[in-house]
Amino acid sequence: MAKKYQSGVYLGETRRQRTARMRNLGIVAVLILLTVLGSVFFVAWLLDRAEDEPTKDDLPPITEQTGEDTAAETDTATDTEPSEPKPEEPDTTPVPDDDKPTAVVPITGSAYKPLDYTDTWSVMIDPGHGFDDIGTSSALLGSVNEATVNLDIALRVRQILVQAQGINVIMTHDDNAVEGRVSAADGGEPPLNHLVLLTPEDRAVLANGQDIDLFVSIHCDSLPDNPSISGMRVYYYNGEEQKTDRNRGAECLAANLANEFGLAMGDASPTPVIRTMSDDDAFYVIKKIGVPSVLCEVGFVTNETDAANMLDEGWRQKAAEAIAEGIIRYIDSRKKT
């Protein structure tokens, strides 16, 4: 082939240039090959990983828990009494549909809402125990049990609060009646499976599902080993699960309730005691509800004086008035902030 010259300059490709071009083409080809191989390996890795992850069909099914299982879970973290042992013979008595155990409902609801309340406040009153759960009792109360005392005082509190302007009252339950039979809390025979119809978890779900501002649970206490102990106890939660305004509100609410109870009872009853509870020992309802929540123990069924008071309608009315006034004073103090 004739070489190309122009004005004495060689215009063709030299051997060195051809070698460099071939080398560059080789490098580009190698890079393209490596890129393709890397992409293939990456896609294969993704497919392999997807196969290892569990699918919906691989997950265990959600099973329903029985009433006994639910009670066992809450014995150490709730304010209910431990469940009685299961009878040796299975219960063959038909159970109404409403009494059948259901799956545990998860706690729902929003976090503690900001303190931008309107003139209308909603308060949830919770008579402790009830239905098939009679709570505690003692020989000093005779045939009366804690659930009956709790409900009586709670209904009186509601009656007082609904007459106060700008307060809406919601009850967790306003009757211990069970369809088709008499509730154990009202003196009837409990079912053989010892089914509690309104657990602390149920109450928390109910409270968190309502647009409420306060939650007050009313109970009686028991201390058989030391019957000399008497008087009111007010419990609130101050742990890590609920913080800031919610806990400060609960502390303030507890103080108002204790102060009003002490003023109402005077020297006839010991000074009410306020107890703060941590993550390890808190009652379920005051820990899991997202608004200021307290649990009041109005007295001890194992103390002779307290038990006599619980059987006295006049004393129960005075206790209800004190609790209602404590709630009203707390609301008034928050409206001013």
GROMACS .gro file of N, CA and C in nm, residues 25-124:
model
  300
   25LEU      N    1  -0.875  -0.008   2.295
   25LEU     CA    2  -0.995  -0.085   2.267
   25LEU      C    3  -1.005  -0.208   2.357
   26GLY      N    4  -0.889  -0.270   2.380
   26GLY     CA    5  -0.888  -0.386   2.470
   26GLY      C    6  -0.929  -0.349   2.611
   27ILE      N    7  -0.880  -0.235   2.660
   27ILE     CA    8  -0.914  -0.190   2.796
   27ILE      C    9  -1.064  -0.164   2.807
   28VAL      N   10  -1.119  -0.094   2.704
   28VAL     CA   11  -1.263  -0.065   2.705
   28VAL      C   12  -1.344  -0.195   2.704
   29ALA      N   13  -1.302  -0.292   2.624
   29ALA     CA   14  -1.374  -0.419   2.618
   29ALA      C   15  -1.372  -0.491   2.752
   30VAL      N   16  -1.255  -0.487   2.819
   30VAL     CA   17  -1.244  -0.552   2.951
   30VAL      C   18  -1.336  -0.484   3.052
   31LEU      N   19  -1.340  -0.350   3.051
   31LEU     CA   20  -1.427  -0.276   3.145
   31LEU      C   21  -1.574  -0.309   3.121
   32ILE      N   22  -1.612  -0.315   2.993
   32ILE     CA   23  -1.751  -0.349   2.961
   32ILE      C   24  -1.784  -0.489   3.011
   33LEU      N   25  -1.693  -0.582   2.991
   33LEU     CA   26  -1.714  -0.720   3.036
   33LEU      C   27  -1.728  -0.727   3.187
   34LEU      N   28  -1.641  -0.655   3.258
   34LEU     CA   29  -1.647  -0.655   3.405
   34LEU      C   30  -1.778  -0.596   3.454
   35THR      N   31  -1.823  -0.489   3.388
   35THR     CA   32  -1.950  -0.427   3.427
   35THR      C   33  -2.066  -0.522   3.409
   36VAL      N   34  -2.069  -0.591   3.295
   36VAL     CA   35  -2.177  -0.687   3.269
   36VAL      C   36  -2.175  -0.800   3.371
   37LEU      N   37  -2.055  -0.854   3.398
   37LEU     CA   38  -2.045  -0.963   3.496
   37LEU      C   39  -2.088  -0.917   3.635
   38GLY      N   40  -2.047  -0.793   3.674
   38GLY     CA   41  -2.086  -0.741   3.805
   38GLY      C   42  -2.236  -0.725   3.817
   39SER      N   43  -2.300  -0.678   3.709
   39SER     CA   44  -2.446  -0.662   3.712
   39SER      C   45  -2.515  -0.797   3.725
   40VAL      N   46  -2.464  -0.897   3.655
   40VAL     CA   47  -2.523  -1.031   3.662
   40VAL      C   48  -2.514  -1.087   3.804
   41PHE      N   49  -2.394  -1.074   3.866
   41PHE     CA   50  -2.376  -1.124   4.003
   41PHE      C   51  -2.465  -1.048   4.101
   42PHE      N   52  -2.483  -0.916   4.084
   42PHE     CA   53  -2.564  -0.834   4.176
   42PHE      C   54  -2.711  -0.876   4.168
   43VAL      N   55  -2.760  -0.895   4.044
   43VAL     CA   56  -2.899  -0.938   4.027
   43VAL      C   57  -2.920  -1.076   4.087
   44ALA      N   58  -2.824  -1.164   4.070
   44ALA     CA   59  -2.836  -1.299   4.127
   44ALA      C   60  -2.839  -1.293   4.280
   45TRP      N   61  -2.758  -1.203   4.338
   45TRP     CA   62  -2.756  -1.187   4.484
   45TRP      C   63  -2.890  -1.136   4.536
   46LEU      N   64  -2.950  -1.040   4.466
   46LEU     CA   65  -3.080  -0.988   4.507
   46LEU      C   66  -3.188  -1.095   4.502
   47LEU      N   67  -3.186  -1.175   4.397
   47LEU     CA   68  -3.284  -1.282   4.385
   47LEU      C   69  -3.268  -1.385   4.495
   48ASP      N   70  -3.144  -1.417   4.529
   48ASP     CA   71  -3.117  -1.515   4.634
   48ASP      C   72  -3.163  -1.463   4.770
   49ARG      N   73  -3.142  -1.332   4.793
   49ARG     CA   74  -3.184  -1.273   4.921
   49ARG      C   75  -3.335  -1.270   4.934
   50ALA      N   76  -3.402  -1.239   4.822
   50ALA     CA   77  -3.549  -1.235   4.825
   50ALA      C   78  -3.606  -1.371   4.859
   51GLU      N   79  -3.541  -1.478   4.811
   51GLU     CA   80  -3.590  -1.613   4.840
   51GLU      C   81  -3.574  -1.649   4.986
   52ASP      N   82  -3.473  -1.590   5.054
   52ASP     CA   83  -3.447  -1.623   5.194
   52ASP      C   84  -3.543  -1.552   5.289
   53GLU      N   85  -3.602  -1.438   5.248
   53GLU     CA   86  -3.690  -1.363   5.336
   53GLU      C   87  -3.823  -1.435   5.349
   54PRO      N   88  -3.884  -1.433   5.474
   54PRO     CA   89  -4.011  -1.502   5.493
   54PRO      C   90  -4.124  -1.430   5.421
   55THR      N   91  -4.213  -1.505   5.365
   55THR     CA   92  -4.331  -1.449   5.302
   55THR      C   93  -4.448  -1.454   5.398
   56LYS      N   94  -4.560  -1.398   5.356
   56LYS     CA   95  -4.680  -1.400   5.440
   56LYS      C   96  -4.721  -1.541   5.476
   57ASP      N   97  -4.703  -1.633   5.380
   57ASP     CA   98  -4.742  -1.772   5.405
   57ASP      C   99  -4.650  -1.841   5.504
   58ASP      N  100  -4.527  -1.789   5.519
   58ASP     CA  101  -4.431  -1.852   5.610
   58ASP      C  102  -4.454  -1.812   5.755
   59LEU      N  103  -4.526  -1.699   5.782
   59LEU     CA  104  -4.542  -1.648   5.917
   59LEU      C  105  -4.642  -1.734   5.994
   60PRO      N  106  -4.622  -1.749   6.128
   60PRO     CA  107  -4.717  -1.828   6.208
   60PRO      C  108  -4.850  -1.758   6.216
   61PRO      N  109  -4.960  -1.832   6.221
   61PRO     CA  110  -5.092  -1.770   6.228
   61PRO      C  111  -5.115  -1.704   6.363
   62ILE      N  112  -5.198  -1.599   6.362
   62ILE     CA  113  -5.235  -1.532   6.486
   62ILE      C  114  -5.346  -1.612   6.550
   63THR      N  115  -5.323  -1.659   6.672
   63THR     CA  116  -5.422  -1.742   6.740
   63THR      C  117  -5.488  -1.663   6.849
   64GLU      N  118  -5.611  -1.699   6.881
   64GLU     CA  119  -5.682  -1.633   6.989
   64GLU      C  120  -5.631  -1.685   7.122
   65GLN      N  121  -5.632  -1.595   7.224
   65GLN     CA  122  -5.592  -1.634   7.358
   65GLN      C  123  -5.715  -1.649   7.444
   66THR      N  124  -5.711  -1.745   7.530
   66THR     CA  125  -5.826  -1.767   7.617
   66THR      C  126  -5.825  -1.668   7.730
   67GLY      N  127  -5.938  -1.663   7.802
   67GLY     CA  128  -5.947  -1.575   7.918
   67GLY      C  129  -5.841  -1.607   8.020
   68GLU      N  130  -5.809  -1.741   8.037
   68GLU     CA  131  -5.708  -1.777   8.135
   68GLU      C  132  -5.571  -1.725   8.094
   69ASP      N  133  -5.539  -1.732   7.963
   69ASP     CA  134  -5.409  -1.682   7.917
   69ASP      C  135  -5.397  -1.534   7.940
   70THR      N  136  -5.503  -1.459   7.911
   70THR     CA  137  -5.499  -1.314   7.929
   70THR      C  138  -5.477  -1.279   8.074
   71ALA      N  139  -5.548  -1.350   8.162
   71ALA     CA  140  -5.532  -1.320   8.304
   71ALA      C  141  -5.391  -1.350   8.350
   72ALA      N  142  -5.331  -1.458   8.298
   72ALA     CA  143  -5.195  -1.493   8.338
   72ALA      C  144  -5.096  -1.387   8.298
   73GLU      N  145  -5.117  -1.326   8.182
   73GLU     CA  146  -5.025  -1.224   8.134
   73GLU      C  147  -5.032  -1.099   8.219
   74THR      N  148  -5.146  -1.070   8.276
   74THR     CA  149  -5.164  -0.943   8.344
   74THR      C  150  -5.155  -0.951   8.496
   75ASP      N  151  -5.132  -1.070   8.553
   75ASP     CA  152  -5.128  -1.083   8.698
   75ASP      C  153  -5.019  -0.997   8.759
   76THR      N  154  -4.904  -0.985   8.692
   76THR     CA  155  -4.792  -0.913   8.751
   76THR      C  156  -4.787  -0.768   8.712
   77ALA      N  157  -4.866  -0.725   8.613
   77ALA     CA  158  -4.855  -0.587   8.568
   77ALA      C  159  -4.988  -0.514   8.571
   78THR      N  160  -5.090  -0.570   8.635
   78THR     CA  161  -5.219  -0.504   8.639
   78THR      C  162  -5.267  -0.496   8.781
   79ASP      N  163  -5.384  -0.431   8.796
   79ASP     CA  164  -5.440  -0.414   8.928
   79ASP      C  165  -5.548  -0.519   8.956
   80THR      N  166  -5.554  -0.628   8.882
   80THR     CA  167  -5.652  -0.733   8.908
   80THR      C  168  -5.595  -0.837   9.001
   81GLU      N  169  -5.685  -0.913   9.063
   81GLU     CA  170  -5.643  -1.023   9.148
   81GLU      C  171  -5.599  -1.141   9.061
   82PRO      N  172  -5.506  -1.228   9.108
   82PRO     CA  173  -5.465  -1.345   9.029
   82PRO      C  174  -5.585  -1.435   9.000
   83SER      N  175  -5.582  -1.496   8.885
   83SER     CA  176  -5.691  -1.585   8.846
   83SER      C  177  -5.692  -1.709   8.934
   84GLU      N  178  -5.812  -1.762   8.961
   84GLU     CA  179  -5.823  -1.886   9.036
   84GLU      C  180  -5.782  -2.004   8.949
   85PRO      N  181  -5.738  -2.115   9.010
   85PRO     CA  182  -5.698  -2.231   8.928
   85PRO      C  183  -5.815  -2.283   8.847
   86LYS      N  184  -5.784  -2.339   8.732
   86LYS     CA  185  -5.888  -2.399   8.649
   86LYS      C  186  -5.944  -2.524   8.718
   87PRO      N  187  -6.072  -2.547   8.708
   87PRO     CA  188  -6.129  -2.669   8.768
   87PRO      C  189  -6.079  -2.793   8.695
   88GLU      N  190  -6.082  -2.904   8.769
   88GLU     CA  191  -6.033  -3.028   8.709
   88GLU      C  192  -6.122  -3.072   8.594
   89GLU      N  193  -6.254  -3.057   8.611
   89GLU     CA  194  -6.346  -3.098   8.506
   89GLU      C  195  -6.371  -2.980   8.413
   90PRO      N  196  -6.371  -3.002   8.282
   90PRO     CA  197  -6.397  -2.892   8.189
   90PRO      C  198  -6.538  -2.840   8.201
   91ASP      N  199  -6.555  -2.709   8.172
   91ASP     CA  200  -6.686  -2.648   8.179
   91ASP      C  201  -6.765  -2.683   8.053
   92THR      N  202  -6.880  -2.747   8.073
   92THR     CA  203  -6.962  -2.784   7.959
   92THR      C  204  -7.083  -2.693   7.944
   93THR      N  205  -7.094  -2.591   8.032
   93THR     CA  206  -7.206  -2.499   8.025
   93THR      C  207  -7.193  -2.409   7.904
   94PRO      N  208  -7.295  -2.396   7.820
   94PRO     CA  209  -7.287  -2.306   7.703
   94PRO      C  210  -7.257  -2.164   7.748
   95VAL      N  211  -7.171  -2.098   7.676
   95VAL     CA  212  -7.132  -1.960   7.707
   95VAL      C  213  -7.192  -1.869   7.601
   96PRO      N  214  -7.260  -1.760   7.641
   96PRO     CA  215  -7.315  -1.667   7.541
   96PRO      C  216  -7.203  -1.613   7.454
   97ASP      N  217  -7.239  -1.572   7.332
   97ASP     CA  218  -7.139  -1.522   7.237
   97ASP      C  219  -7.060  -1.407   7.295
   98ASP      N  220  -7.127  -1.317   7.371
   98ASP     CA  221  -7.058  -1.201   7.425
   98ASP      C  222  -6.954  -1.239   7.528
   99ASP      N  223  -6.968  -1.361   7.587
   99ASP     CA  224  -6.875  -1.401   7.692
   99ASP      C  225  -6.756  -1.481   7.639
  100LYS      N  226  -6.755  -1.511   7.508
  100LYS     CA  227  -6.647  -1.592   7.454
  100LYS      C  228  -6.517  -1.514   7.451
  101PRO      N  229  -6.403  -1.579   7.487
  101PRO     CA  230  -6.275  -1.508   7.483
  101PRO      C  231  -6.246  -1.460   7.341
  102THR      N  232  -6.184  -1.347   7.333
  102THR     CA  233  -6.146  -1.292   7.203
  102THR      C  234  -5.997  -1.269   7.200
  103ALA      N  235  -5.945  -1.245   7.082
  103ALA     CA  236  -5.801  -1.218   7.069
  103ALA      C  237  -5.766  -1.092   7.145
  104VAL      N  238  -5.645  -1.087   7.198
  104VAL     CA  239  -5.598  -0.970   7.271
  104VAL      C  240  -5.595  -0.851   7.176
  105VAL      N  241  -5.656  -0.741   7.218
  105VAL     CA  242  -5.662  -0.622   7.134
  105VAL      C  243  -5.541  -0.535   7.164
  106PRO      N  244  -5.466  -0.492   7.063
  106PRO     CA  245  -5.349  -0.408   7.090
  106PRO      C  246  -5.390  -0.271   7.142
  107ILE      N  247  -5.305  -0.213   7.224
  107ILE     CA  248  -5.332  -0.080   7.276
  107ILE      C  249  -5.315   0.020   7.163
  108THR      N  250  -5.417   0.102   7.142
  108THR     CA  251  -5.413   0.200   7.034
  108THR      C  252  -5.434   0.339   7.090
  109GLY      N  253  -5.442   0.435   7.002
  109GLY     CA  254  -5.469   0.572   7.046
  109GLY      C  255  -5.349   0.661   7.024
  110SER      N  256  -5.374   0.788   7.021
  110SER     CA  257  -5.267   0.885   6.996
  110SER      C  258  -5.193   0.918   7.125
  111ALA      N  259  -5.082   0.985   7.109
  111ALA     CA  260  -5.005   1.028   7.226
  111ALA      C  261  -5.083   1.138   7.300
  112TYR      N  262  -5.034   1.174   7.417
  112TYR     CA  263  -5.100   1.276   7.499
  112TYR      C  264  -5.116   1.404   7.420
  113LYS      N  265  -5.239   1.451   7.410
  113LYS     CA  266  -5.263   1.566   7.325
  113LYS      C  267  -5.217   1.695   7.392
  114PRO      N  268  -5.183   1.797   7.316
  114PRO     CA  269  -5.135   1.924   7.372
  114PRO      C  270  -5.239   1.987   7.463
  115LEU      N  271  -5.193   2.069   7.555
  115LEU     CA  272  -5.283   2.134   7.650
  115LEU      C  273  -5.350   2.256   7.586
  116ASP      N  274  -5.432   2.234   7.487
  116ASP     CA  275  -5.505   2.342   7.423
  116ASP      C  276  -5.655   2.314   7.433
  117TYR      N  277  -5.698   2.279   7.555
  117TYR     CA  278  -5.834   2.235   7.576
  117TYR      C  279  -5.935   2.347   7.556
  118THR      N  280  -6.053   2.306   7.515
  118THR     CA  281  -6.165   2.398   7.503
  118THR      C  282  -6.236   2.404   7.637
  119ASP      N  283  -6.355   2.464   7.638
  119ASP     CA  284  -6.429   2.475   7.763
  119ASP      C  285  -6.492   2.342   7.804
  120THR      N  286  -6.499   2.246   7.714
  120THR     CA  287  -6.560   2.116   7.745
  120THR      C  288  -6.451   2.012   7.771
  121TRP      N  289  -6.458   1.948   7.886
  121TRP     CA  290  -6.363   1.844   7.922
  121TRP      C  291  -6.436   1.709   7.927
  122SER      N  292  -6.367   1.605   7.886
  122SER     CA  293  -6.421   1.470   7.894
  122SER      C  294  -6.341   1.390   7.995
  123VAL      N  295  -6.411   1.331   8.089
  123VAL     CA  296  -6.348   1.253   8.196
  123VAL      C  297  -6.401   1.110   8.189
  124MET      N  298  -6.311   1.012   8.191
  124MET     CA  299  -6.354   0.873   8.196
  124MET      C  300  -6.341   0.823   8.339
   0.00000   0.00000   0.00000
